[in-house]
Amino acid sequence: HHDQISIWDVSSVKQLNHFSNGNHARETRVSGLTFVNDLHVSLLVTAADDGAVRVWKNPHVEGKETLVSAWTAAPGMRRGTGPVFHPPRSESDVPRSSSTSNNHPRGGGINLAAGSGGAGGGSSSSANRRGQIASATSSSSLSSSSLPSSSSSSSFPWPGLVMNWNQNCGRLATSGNCGTIKLWNVNSEQLTSEINIGRSDVVTSMYTDDTGDSLIAADIHGVVRMFDLRQRPKMGAVLYQHGSPVVKAAMQRTSARTIVSASHGGEVFVCDLRAGHPRRGTANGSSSSSGGGGASNRKKTGLVLKLNAHEKFSLDAFAVHEYAPVVATGSKSQHVTIVDLRNGGKRIKHIRYHEGFLGQRLGPVTCLDFHRHELLLAAGCRDVFVSTYSGKLAD
C-alpha cells in the first residue's frame, strides 16, 4: 500500500484521517510530504515517484479530504528500474551546470521523553504548527544498487520525486531522477524556470533559503551545489563533495550562510559559505583532484565541522532543526542518534528501544523530521511505528 497517507495528532496520539494519495499502489510510492500555508488554510502537498504532485485540502478532517490540484512535475522521470547509482566522481568529473529559463505565466544535553503511535511506516513526515504529523507508507527497496565506495555495504534507494516548498515565494522546486530541477508557481500551477543538471545527476535533496534567491541541491555522487536563482542562466556552483550519496542537505535559519549535510556513508558536514575552500571533505581546502572544472563553478566554503555519525552502519535518515544547533541521524540498523553541533558535534542521545520496561527495539528507520519551532523529533520506522521525542536543550 504505497499510496496511503495518515494524518496524526501528536499531542493525543490520535489518527485524524487516512486516505489514498491516488498514485499507483503497486508500481509507485509516495516519496515526499509537506504542509503549506501554516498560518492560513493548511494544504498538504504530496510527491510520488510517478512524477506527479498533488495538493490536498482538509487532509486532517476524516472523510473530507479534497484534491484541489495535481500536475506532472517531472515528466519523463525514471522510476525504480535498472541501475542508476554510480561511484562518487572526482571533482574534475563534475560537469558545469547549464540551465534554460522557461518564462511561463506563474555543550549541553537533551532529556528526551518518548511517545509512539501506530501508523503506516513513513517515507516522509512533517509536523506543522498545530502539532499534526503526516506519514506515508512506502517501500525504499523498489530498486537500488550497492554503494561502491561507502563504509556500509547496504544499498541506497531511489529517491523518487524530490520537492522543496518555499512559503515566502509560493514556489515549489521539484527534481529527482529526471535530469532537471523545475521551479513551479503553485498559485498559477505553471512552470517558471527549469535548470538542466544532466541525466546522470540524480538529485536526492533540495533546500531553498527564506529569500528564495538560493537553492541547494545534492545528488547521488555526493556533490552539493548552490544555484543563484536570480541569475539567467542559473549556474550551479559546486560547494563540496561527500564520499557517498547525500541523504539530505539544508540551511539553518539562524545562520543563512551555513549548510549542514549528511551522506549515506555516515559523514556529516557543517560548512560556512563565507570562508575556506574544502574539496572532498578536506578541512584545509585542498582538492583530491587536480583536474579541471574551472573556478567559475566553484564557490568558497569553509568546513566548520566534520564528523562520522555512523562508523559501522549506513546513514539512511537525517534531520536538521531549523533553529536549534541539533541534528538527528537514523539507520536501517534500528537506531536514532541526536547530535549537538556545538562542542565539536557531541552525541547527546542514542535511541535503540522504545521506552518502557518491555520496550521493543526500534524498527529500521526510514525518515526523521524536526518540528519547525519546538524541540520535537518524529521518527518513522519500517515496523509501522511513528515515534515522537521531545526534549530541552541545555545552554
mmCIF file of C-alpha atoms in Angstrom:
data_model
loop_
_atom_site.group_PDB
_atom_site.id
_atom_site.type_symbol
_atom_site.label_atom_id
_atom_site.label_comp_id
_atom_site.label_asym_id
_atom_site.label_seq_id
_atom_site.Cartn_x
_atom_site.Cartn_y
_atom_site.Cartn_z
ATOM 1 C CA HIS A 1 0.000 0.000 0.000
ATOM 2 C CA HIS A 2 2.439 2.640 -1.221
ATOM 3 C CA ASP A 3 -0.329 5.196 -1.806
ATOM 4 C CA GLN A 4 -1.714 5.556 1.728
ATOM 5 C CA ILE A 5 -1.421 8.737 3.817
ATOM 6 C CA SER A 6 -2.242 9.063 7.521
ATOM 7 C CA ILE A 7 -2.641 12.291 9.489
ATOM 8 C CA TRP A 8 -1.934 12.134 13.228
ATOM 9 C CA ASP A 9 -2.366 14.490 16.164
ATOM 10 C CA VAL A 10 0.881 14.074 18.093
ATOM 11 C CA SER A 11 -0.381 15.518 21.369
ATOM 12 C CA SER A 12 -3.212 12.984 21.713
ATOM 13 C CA VAL A 13 -1.610 10.188 19.634
ATOM 14 C CA LYS A 14 -4.821 10.019 17.611
ATOM 15 C CA GLN A 15 -5.221 9.316 13.923
ATOM 16 C CA LEU A 16 -7.256 12.113 12.387
ATOM 17 C CA ASN A 17 -7.597 10.818 8.842
ATOM 18 C CA HIS A 18 -6.414 8.120 6.476
ATOM 19 C CA PHE A 19 -6.785 8.243 2.692
ATOM 20 C CA SER A 20 -5.233 7.222 -0.621
ATOM 21 C CA ASN A 21 -2.963 9.628 -2.481
ATOM 22 C CA GLY A 22 -4.172 8.323 -5.823
ATOM 23 C CA ASN A 23 -0.873 7.085 -7.240
ATOM 24 C CA HIS A 24 -0.482 3.504 -8.481
ATOM 25 C CA ALA A 25 -0.091 1.464 -5.291
ATOM 26 C CA ARG A 26 1.937 -1.346 -6.856
ATOM 27 C CA GLU A 27 4.244 0.492 -9.235
ATOM 28 C CA THR A 28 4.810 3.844 -7.466
ATOM 29 C CA ARG A 29 5.172 5.157 -3.930
ATOM 30 C CA VAL A 30 4.690 8.415 -2.041
ATOM 31 C CA SER A 31 8.161 9.966 -1.801
ATOM 32 C CA GLY A 32 7.522 13.321 -0.111
ATOM 33 C CA LEU A 33 5.042 15.238 2.046
ATOM 34 C CA THR A 34 4.964 18.865 3.125
ATOM 35 C CA PHE A 35 2.439 21.194 4.727
ATOM 36 C CA VAL A 36 1.963 24.647 3.181
ATOM 37 C CA ASN A 37 0.154 27.770 4.445
ATOM 38 C CA ASP A 38 0.795 27.041 8.119
ATOM 39 C CA LEU A 39 -0.781 30.319 9.225
ATOM 40 C CA HIS A 40 -3.829 30.143 6.942
ATOM 41 C CA VAL A 41 -5.738 27.250 5.383
ATOM 42 C CA SER A 42 -3.221 24.436 5.567
ATOM 43 C CA LEU A 43 -2.758 22.291 2.498
ATOM 44 C CA LEU A 44 -0.835 19.053 2.144
ATOM 45 C CA VAL A 45 1.430 18.696 -0.904
ATOM 46 C CA THR A 46 2.437 15.148 -1.819
ATOM 47 C CA ALA A 47 5.044 13.858 -4.264
ATOM 48 C CA ALA A 48 5.088 10.394 -5.801
ATOM 49 C CA ASP A 49 7.767 8.761 -7.898
ATOM 50 C CA ASP A 50 5.439 8.670 -10.896
ATOM 51 C CA GLY A 51 6.461 12.352 -11.196
ATOM 52 C CA ALA A 52 3.125 13.756 -10.030
ATOM 53 C CA VAL A 53 2.482 16.393 -7.351
ATOM 54 C CA ARG A 54 -0.901 16.511 -5.626
ATOM 55 C CA VAL A 55 -2.335 19.231 -3.360
ATOM 56 C CA TRP A 56 -4.897 18.205 -0.719
ATOM 57 C CA LYS A 57 -7.283 20.421 1.249
ATOM 58 C CA ASN A 58 -8.623 19.394 4.674
ATOM 59 C CA PRO A 59 -6.265 16.404 4.930
ATOM 60 C CA HIS A 60 -6.804 16.298 8.711
ATOM 61 C CA VAL A 61 -10.624 16.058 8.528
ATOM 62 C CA GLU A 62 -11.843 12.477 8.297
ATOM 63 C CA GLY A 63 -13.571 11.788 5.007
ATOM 64 C CA LYS A 64 -13.379 15.470 3.972
ATOM 65 C CA GLU A 65 -10.027 15.489 2.177
ATOM 66 C CA THR A 66 -10.271 17.160 -1.229
ATOM 67 C CA LEU A 67 -7.829 17.055 -4.114
ATOM 68 C CA VAL A 68 -7.606 20.679 -5.197
ATOM 69 C CA SER A 69 -4.767 20.400 -7.713
ATOM 70 C CA ALA A 70 -2.460 17.886 -9.356
ATOM 71 C CA TRP A 71 0.083 18.013 -12.133
ATOM 72 C CA THR A 72 3.088 16.164 -13.530
ATOM 73 C CA ALA A 73 6.062 17.953 -12.015
ATOM 74 C CA ALA A 74 8.739 15.708 -13.524
ATOM 75 C CA PRO A 75 7.792 14.450 -16.992
ATOM 76 C CA GLY A 76 9.917 11.538 -18.161
ATOM 77 C CA MET A 77 11.003 10.659 -14.639
ATOM 78 C CA ARG A 78 12.734 7.306 -14.399
ATOM 79 C CA ARG A 79 11.261 5.057 -11.754
ATOM 80 C CA GLY A 80 12.916 2.173 -9.935
ATOM 81 C CA THR A 81 14.091 0.062 -12.847
ATOM 82 C CA GLY A 82 17.701 -0.662 -13.704
ATOM 83 C CA PRO A 83 20.878 0.691 -12.117
ATOM 84 C CA VAL A 84 21.189 4.405 -11.517
ATOM 85 C CA PHE A 85 23.750 4.883 -8.753
ATOM 86 C CA HIS A 86 27.405 5.101 -9.592
ATOM 87 C CA PRO A 87 30.639 5.575 -7.620
ATOM 88 C CA PRO A 88 31.261 9.137 -6.433
ATOM 89 C CA ARG A 89 33.084 11.030 -9.144
ATOM 90 C CA SER A 90 36.210 13.058 -8.687
ATOM 91 C CA GLU A 91 35.765 16.791 -8.666
ATOM 92 C CA SER A 92 37.152 17.136 -12.155
ATOM 93 C CA ASP A 93 34.334 14.899 -13.399
ATOM 94 C CA VAL A 94 31.586 17.147 -12.029
ATOM 95 C CA PRO A 95 30.087 18.915 -15.045
ATOM 96 C CA ARG A 96 29.302 22.579 -15.091
ATOM 97 C CA SER A 97 25.628 23.150 -14.636
ATOM 98 C CA SER A 98 23.694 24.605 -17.513
ATOM 99 C CA SER A 99 20.153 25.830 -17.490
ATOM 100 C CA THR A 100 17.315 27.100 -19.590
ATOM 101 C CA SER A 101 14.702 29.538 -18.440
ATOM 102 C CA ASN A 102 11.048 28.993 -19.227
ATOM 103 C CA ASN A 103 9.096 32.171 -18.637
ATOM 104 C CA HIS A 104 5.553 30.893 -18.467
ATOM 105 C CA PRO A 105 2.996 32.902 -16.514
ATOM 106 C CA ARG A 106 3.385 31.804 -12.954
ATOM 107 C CA GLY A 107 27.541 21.975 25.092
ATOM 108 C CA GLY A 108 24.675 20.558 26.880
ATOM 109 C CA GLY A 109 22.322 17.692 26.770
ATOM 110 C CA ILE A 110 18.779 16.826 25.859
ATOM 111 C CA ASN A 111 16.484 14.973 28.223
ATOM 112 C CA LEU A 112 14.151 13.059 25.957
ATOM 113 C CA ALA A 113 10.759 11.599 26.685
ATOM 114 C CA ALA A 114 9.281 9.372 24.012
ATOM 115 C CA GLY A 115 5.806 8.590 22.825
ATOM 116 C CA SER A 116 4.736 6.420 19.929
ATOM 117 C CA GLY A 117 1.647 5.713 17.924
ATOM 118 C CA GLY A 118 0.871 3.048 15.388
ATOM 119 C CA ALA A 119 0.870 4.329 11.821
ATOM 120 C CA GLY A 120 1.919 3.328 8.374
ATOM 121 C CA GLY A 121 5.686 3.090 8.006
ATOM 122 C CA GLY A 122 6.581 6.618 6.967
ATOM 123 C CA SER A 123 8.582 7.557 3.922
ATOM 124 C CA SER A 124 8.410 11.207 4.947
ATOM 125 C CA SER A 125 6.914 13.081 7.886
ATOM 126 C CA SER A 126 6.303 16.754 8.638
ATOM 127 C CA ALA A 127 4.814 18.442 11.691
ATOM 128 C CA ASN A 128 3.026 21.752 11.269
ATOM 129 C CA ARG A 129 2.409 24.379 13.906
ATOM 130 C CA ARG A 130 -0.833 22.740 15.079
ATOM 131 C CA GLY A 131 1.016 19.596 16.048
ATOM 132 C CA GLN A 132 -0.114 17.344 13.210
ATOM 133 C CA ILE A 133 2.051 14.710 11.574
ATOM 134 C CA ALA A 134 1.606 13.255 8.115
ATOM 135 C CA SER A 135 3.027 9.838 7.373
ATOM 136 C CA ALA A 136 3.016 7.901 4.133
ATOM 137 C CA THR A 137 3.548 4.202 3.578
ATOM 138 C CA SER A 138 6.303 3.441 1.166
ATOM 139 C CA SER A 139 8.988 0.980 0.227
ATOM 140 C CA SER A 140 12.612 2.017 -0.047
ATOM 141 C CA SER A 141 13.569 -1.120 -1.922
ATOM 142 C CA LEU A 142 11.911 -0.604 -5.302
ATOM 143 C CA SER A 143 15.299 -0.708 -6.931
ATOM 144 C CA SER A 144 18.791 0.043 -5.741
ATOM 145 C CA SER A 145 22.371 -0.928 -6.209
ATOM 146 C CA SER A 146 25.168 -1.436 -3.738
ATOM 147 C CA LEU A 147 27.309 1.541 -2.942
ATOM 148 C CA PRO A 148 30.741 1.018 -4.427
ATOM 149 C CA SER A 149 32.521 3.371 -2.058
ATOM 150 C CA SER A 150 30.964 3.546 1.367
ATOM 151 C CA SER A 151 31.693 2.251 4.802
ATOM 152 C CA SER A 152 28.365 0.454 4.631
ATOM 153 C CA SER A 153 27.510 -2.485 2.445
ATOM 154 C CA SER A 154 23.820 -1.611 2.340
ATOM 155 C CA SER A 155 22.168 -0.054 -0.706
ATOM 156 C CA PHE A 156 20.916 3.464 -1.292
ATOM 157 C CA PRO A 157 17.290 3.574 -2.506
ATOM 158 C CA TRP A 158 15.933 5.526 -5.435
ATOM 159 C CA PRO A 159 14.965 8.993 -4.136
ATOM 160 C CA GLY A 160 11.759 9.235 -6.150
ATOM 161 C CA LEU A 161 10.349 12.710 -6.760
ATOM 162 C CA VAL A 162 12.159 15.222 -4.517
ATOM 163 C CA MET A 163 10.500 18.539 -3.693
ATOM 164 C CA ASN A 164 11.091 21.657 -1.613
ATOM 165 C CA TRP A 165 8.493 24.281 -0.721
ATOM 166 C CA ASN A 166 9.282 27.971 -0.183
ATOM 167 C CA GLN A 167 6.429 29.611 1.698
ATOM 168 C CA ASN A 168 7.613 33.206 1.181
ATOM 169 C CA CYS A 169 7.728 32.872 -2.609
ATOM 170 C CA GLY A 170 4.893 30.367 -3.059
ATOM 171 C CA ARG A 171 7.313 28.307 -5.118
ATOM 172 C CA LEU A 172 7.800 24.570 -5.309
ATOM 173 C CA ALA A 173 11.072 23.076 -6.543
ATOM 174 C CA THR A 174 10.932 19.512 -7.878
ATOM 175 C CA SER A 175 13.546 17.105 -9.135
ATOM 176 C CA GLY A 176 14.746 13.519 -8.792
ATOM 177 C CA ASN A 177 15.996 11.083 -11.389
ATOM 178 C CA CYS A 178 14.754 13.206 -14.273
ATOM 179 C CA GLY A 179 17.830 15.320 -15.172
ATOM 180 C CA THR A 180 16.263 18.703 -14.364
ATOM 181 C CA ILE A 181 15.210 20.938 -11.484
ATOM 182 C CA LYS A 182 11.844 22.596 -12.111
ATOM 183 C CA LEU A 183 10.534 25.648 -10.263
ATOM 184 C CA TRP A 184 6.742 25.927 -10.093
ATOM 185 C CA ASN A 185 4.440 28.785 -9.176
ATOM 186 C CA VAL A 186 1.858 26.861 -7.174
ATOM 187 C CA ASN A 187 -0.737 29.649 -7.253
ATOM 188 C CA SER A 188 -0.876 29.648 -11.057
ATOM 189 C CA GLU A 189 0.217 25.982 -11.350
ATOM 190 C CA GLN A 190 2.734 26.921 -14.022
ATOM 191 C CA LEU A 191 6.414 26.305 -14.619
ATOM 192 C CA THR A 192 8.511 29.431 -14.071
ATOM 193 C CA SER A 193 12.022 28.089 -14.597
ATOM 194 C CA GLU A 194 13.930 24.926 -15.425
ATOM 195 C CA ILE A 195 17.545 24.018 -14.643
ATOM 196 C CA ASN A 196 19.249 21.267 -16.625
ATOM 197 C CA ILE A 197 21.630 19.268 -14.417
ATOM 198 C CA GLY A 198 22.359 16.203 -16.565
ATOM 199 C CA ARG A 199 20.713 12.804 -16.723
ATOM 200 C CA SER A 200 23.338 11.137 -14.521
ATOM 201 C CA ASP A 201 22.968 13.638 -11.682
ATOM 202 C CA VAL A 202 20.062 12.249 -9.676
ATOM 203 C CA VAL A 203 19.027 14.828 -7.063
ATOM 204 C CA THR A 204 18.463 13.391 -3.590
ATOM 205 C CA SER A 205 17.828 16.581 -1.576
ATOM 206 C CA MET A 206 16.958 20.243 -2.155
ATOM 207 C CA TYR A 207 16.613 23.312 0.040
ATOM 208 C CA THR A 208 15.853 26.985 -0.659
ATOM 209 C CA ASP A 209 16.619 29.866 1.701
ATOM 210 C CA ASP A 210 13.993 32.241 3.102
ATOM 211 C CA THR A 211 14.506 34.839 0.375
ATOM 212 C CA GLY A 212 14.113 32.262 -2.377
ATOM 213 C CA ASP A 213 17.266 33.513 -4.074
ATOM 214 C CA SER A 214 19.453 30.451 -3.439
ATOM 215 C CA LEU A 215 18.784 26.762 -3.931
ATOM 216 C CA ILE A 216 20.916 23.946 -2.512
ATOM 217 C CA ALA A 217 20.861 20.681 -4.459
ATOM 218 C CA ALA A 218 22.670 17.460 -3.517
ATOM 219 C CA ASP A 219 22.951 14.324 -5.626
ATOM 220 C CA ILE A 220 23.883 10.643 -5.601
ATOM 221 C CA HIS A 221 27.526 11.417 -6.360
ATOM 222 C CA GLY A 222 27.843 13.271 -3.043
ATOM 223 C CA VAL A 223 28.116 16.660 -4.756
ATOM 224 C CA VAL A 224 26.452 19.644 -3.058
ATOM 225 C CA ARG A 225 25.742 22.617 -5.345
ATOM 226 C CA MET A 226 24.273 26.068 -4.864
ATOM 227 C CA PHE A 227 22.210 27.791 -7.550
ATOM 228 C CA ASP A 228 21.602 31.538 -7.618
ATOM 229 C CA LEU A 229 18.014 31.733 -8.851
ATOM 230 C CA ARG A 230 18.381 35.429 -9.675
ATOM 231 C CA GLN A 231 20.868 34.696 -12.466
ATOM 232 C CA ARG A 232 19.964 33.896 -16.052
ATOM 233 C CA PRO A 233 21.065 31.315 -16.904
ATOM 234 C CA LYS A 234 21.130 29.740 -13.460
ATOM 235 C CA MET A 235 24.634 28.352 -12.996
ATOM 236 C CA GLY A 236 25.392 25.934 -10.187
ATOM 237 C CA ALA A 237 28.465 26.438 -8.005
ATOM 238 C CA VAL A 238 29.997 23.250 -6.583
ATOM 239 C CA LEU A 239 30.397 23.753 -2.840
ATOM 240 C CA TYR A 240 31.901 20.444 -1.738
ATOM 241 C CA GLN A 241 31.556 16.697 -2.164
ATOM 242 C CA HIS A 242 30.810 13.778 0.125
ATOM 243 C CA GLY A 243 32.185 10.302 -0.457
ATOM 244 C CA SER A 244 28.743 8.722 -0.922
ATOM 245 C CA PRO A 245 25.185 9.775 -1.918
ATOM 246 C CA VAL A 246 23.820 12.710 0.062
ATOM 247 C CA VAL A 247 20.802 11.861 2.194
ATOM 248 C CA LYS A 248 19.887 15.472 2.997
ATOM 249 C CA ALA A 249 21.335 18.987 2.773
ATOM 250 C CA ALA A 250 19.790 22.044 4.434
ATOM 251 C CA MET A 251 20.478 25.502 5.837
ATOM 252 C CA GLN A 252 19.764 26.545 9.396
ATOM 253 C CA ARG A 253 17.671 29.697 9.612
ATOM 254 C CA THR A 254 19.777 31.091 12.444
ATOM 255 C CA SER A 255 22.727 31.284 10.057
ATOM 256 C CA ALA A 256 21.801 31.747 6.422
ATOM 257 C CA ARG A 257 25.357 31.048 5.314
ATOM 258 C CA THR A 258 25.824 27.656 6.997
ATOM 259 C CA ILE A 259 24.956 24.406 5.248
ATOM 260 C CA VAL A 260 24.504 21.087 7.060
ATOM 261 C CA SER A 261 24.532 17.873 5.027
ATOM 262 C CA ALA A 262 24.862 14.140 5.621
ATOM 263 C CA SER A 263 25.759 11.262 3.329
ATOM 264 C CA HIS A 264 24.784 7.599 3.212
ATOM 265 C CA GLY A 265 28.269 6.642 4.376
ATOM 266 C CA GLY A 266 27.761 8.476 7.693
ATOM 267 C CA GLU A 267 29.597 11.765 7.014
ATOM 268 C CA VAL A 268 28.042 14.925 8.430
ATOM 269 C CA PHE A 269 29.448 18.236 7.169
ATOM 270 C CA VAL A 270 28.779 21.706 8.541
ATOM 271 C CA CYS A 271 30.123 24.275 6.074
ATOM 272 C CA ASP A 272 30.291 28.058 6.151
ATOM 273 C CA LEU A 273 29.937 29.708 2.752
ATOM 274 C CA ARG A 274 31.950 32.723 3.861
ATOM 275 C CA ALA A 275 35.394 31.120 4.255
ATOM 276 C CA GLY A 276 37.698 28.296 3.217
ATOM 277 C CA HIS A 277 37.675 26.086 0.162
ATOM 278 C CA PRO A 278 37.196 22.401 1.089
ATOM 279 C CA ARG A 279 37.127 19.648 -1.517
ATOM 280 C CA ARG A 280 36.079 16.060 -0.885
ATOM 281 C CA GLY A 281 35.750 16.792 2.810
ATOM 282 C CA THR A 282 39.233 18.244 3.386
ATOM 283 C CA ALA A 283 39.400 20.897 6.073
ATOM 284 C CA ASN A 284 42.353 22.740 4.551
ATOM 285 C CA GLY A 285 40.597 23.337 1.268
ATOM 286 C CA SER A 286 42.838 21.056 -0.784
ATOM 287 C CA SER A 287 41.194 19.053 -3.533
ATOM 288 C CA SER A 288 41.557 15.355 -4.083
ATOM 289 C CA SER A 289 41.541 16.090 -7.765
ATOM 290 C CA SER A 290 43.859 18.341 -9.713
ATOM 291 C CA GLY A 291 41.610 18.204 -12.744
ATOM 292 C CA GLY A 292 39.657 20.985 -14.389
ATOM 293 C CA GLY A 293 36.224 22.273 -13.688
ATOM 294 C CA GLY A 294 37.475 25.838 -13.518
ATOM 295 C CA ALA A 295 36.866 28.454 -10.900
ATOM 296 C CA SER A 296 33.638 29.617 -12.479
ATOM 297 C CA ASN A 297 31.594 26.782 -10.995
ATOM 298 C CA ARG A 298 33.343 26.605 -7.608
ATOM 299 C CA LYS A 299 32.334 28.568 -4.561
ATOM 300 C CA LYS A 300 34.410 29.242 -1.475
ATOM 301 C CA THR A 301 33.189 27.380 1.572
ATOM 302 C CA GLY A 302 34.735 26.591 4.942
ATOM 303 C CA LEU A 303 34.389 23.255 6.672
ATOM 304 C CA VAL A 304 33.326 24.210 10.186
ATOM 305 C CA LEU A 305 32.677 20.668 11.402
ATOM 306 C CA LYS A 306 33.111 17.174 10.024
ATOM 307 C CA LEU A 307 32.028 14.099 11.937
ATOM 308 C CA ASN A 308 31.379 10.462 11.214
ATOM 309 C CA ALA A 309 27.946 9.871 12.714
ATOM 310 C CA HIS A 310 27.777 6.199 11.765
ATOM 311 C CA GLU A 311 31.053 4.340 11.640
ATOM 312 C CA LYS A 312 29.708 0.812 11.235
ATOM 313 C CA PHE A 313 26.242 1.381 9.798
ATOM 314 C CA SER A 314 24.724 3.281 6.925
ATOM 315 C CA LEU A 315 23.026 6.637 7.457
ATOM 316 C CA ASP A 316 19.540 6.336 5.987
ATOM 317 C CA ALA A 317 17.668 9.307 7.503
ATOM 318 C CA PHE A 318 18.782 12.785 8.523
ATOM 319 C CA ALA A 319 17.058 15.821 10.026
ATOM 320 C CA VAL A 320 18.296 19.342 10.760
ATOM 321 C CA HIS A 321 16.478 21.599 13.215
ATOM 322 C CA GLU A 322 15.796 24.957 11.607
ATOM 323 C CA TYR A 323 16.807 26.985 14.668
ATOM 324 C CA ALA A 324 18.443 24.810 17.354
ATOM 325 C CA PRO A 325 22.024 23.516 16.847
ATOM 326 C CA VAL A 326 20.798 19.920 16.758
ATOM 327 C CA VAL A 327 20.714 17.228 14.079
ATOM 328 C CA ALA A 328 19.364 13.686 14.129
ATOM 329 C CA THR A 329 20.561 10.656 12.196
ATOM 330 C CA GLY A 330 18.808 7.355 11.665
ATOM 331 C CA SER A 331 19.777 3.983 10.268
ATOM 332 C CA LYS A 332 18.042 0.889 8.992
ATOM 333 C CA SER A 333 20.214 -0.832 11.600
ATOM 334 C CA GLN A 334 17.490 0.282 14.017
ATOM 335 C CA HIS A 335 18.794 3.272 15.931
ATOM 336 C CA VAL A 336 18.465 7.071 16.096
ATOM 337 C CA THR A 337 21.306 9.364 17.160
ATOM 338 C CA ILE A 338 20.921 13.006 18.234
ATOM 339 C CA VAL A 339 23.965 15.251 17.913
ATOM 340 C CA ASP A 340 24.659 18.711 19.326
ATOM 341 C CA LEU A 341 26.567 20.689 16.699
ATOM 342 C CA ARG A 342 28.234 22.668 19.433
ATOM 343 C CA ASN A 343 31.208 21.229 21.296
ATOM 344 C CA GLY A 344 32.576 19.546 18.207
ATOM 345 C CA GLY A 345 29.455 17.560 17.384
ATOM 346 C CA LYS A 346 28.865 15.769 20.681
ATOM 347 C CA ARG A 347 26.470 12.813 20.653
ATOM 348 C CA ILE A 348 23.872 13.532 23.310
ATOM 349 C CA LYS A 349 21.376 10.721 22.770
ATOM 350 C CA HIS A 350 21.396 7.283 21.183
ATOM 351 C CA ILE A 351 17.968 5.657 20.890
ATOM 352 C CA ARG A 352 17.648 1.947 20.156
ATOM 353 C CA TYR A 353 14.500 0.936 22.052
ATOM 354 C CA HIS A 354 11.031 2.302 22.684
ATOM 355 C CA GLU A 355 10.587 3.487 26.250
ATOM 356 C CA GLY A 356 9.163 1.230 28.928
ATOM 357 C CA PHE A 357 10.250 -1.837 30.876
ATOM 358 C CA LEU A 358 9.496 -4.100 27.940
ATOM 359 C CA GLY A 359 10.175 -1.522 25.264
ATOM 360 C CA GLN A 360 10.743 -3.221 21.932
ATOM 361 C CA ARG A 361 13.605 -2.471 19.571
ATOM 362 C CA LEU A 362 13.143 0.334 17.061
ATOM 363 C CA GLY A 363 12.435 -0.806 13.545
ATOM 364 C CA PRO A 364 14.629 0.140 10.574
ATOM 365 C CA VAL A 365 14.499 3.957 10.500
ATOM 366 C CA THR A 366 13.326 5.350 7.163
ATOM 367 C CA CYS A 367 12.635 9.037 7.938
ATOM 368 C CA LEU A 368 13.248 11.760 10.509
ATOM 369 C CA ASP A 369 11.898 15.281 10.834
ATOM 370 C CA PHE A 370 12.052 18.059 13.449
ATOM 371 C CA HIS A 371 9.186 20.346 14.349
ATOM 372 C CA ARG A 372 9.781 23.761 12.848
ATOM 373 C CA HIS A 373 9.909 25.625 16.169
ATOM 374 C CA GLU A 374 9.799 23.144 19.034
ATOM 375 C CA LEU A 375 12.364 20.540 20.071
ATOM 376 C CA LEU A 376 10.169 17.729 18.827
ATOM 377 C CA LEU A 377 11.505 14.918 16.647
ATOM 378 C CA ALA A 378 9.397 12.455 14.660
ATOM 379 C CA ALA A 379 10.900 9.147 13.573
ATOM 380 C CA GLY A 380 9.268 6.795 11.091
ATOM 381 C CA CYS A 381 10.260 3.135 11.016
ATOM 382 C CA ARG A 382 9.501 0.231 8.758
ATOM 383 C CA ASP A 383 7.708 -1.639 11.561
ATOM 384 C CA VAL A 384 4.616 0.639 11.165
ATOM 385 C CA PHE A 385 5.519 2.763 14.206
ATOM 386 C CA VAL A 386 5.950 6.536 14.245
ATOM 387 C CA SER A 387 7.688 7.732 17.413
ATOM 388 C CA THR A 388 7.921 11.299 18.700
ATOM 389 C CA TYR A 389 10.657 12.538 21.033
ATOM 390 C CA SER A 390 10.586 15.834 22.906
ATOM 391 C CA GLY A 391 13.364 17.451 24.873
ATOM 392 C CA LYS A 392 15.070 20.522 26.201
ATOM 393 C CA LEU A 393 18.433 21.778 25.020
ATOM 394 C CA ALA A 394 20.731 22.874 27.836
ATOM 395 C CA ASP A 395 22.809 26.039 27.499
#
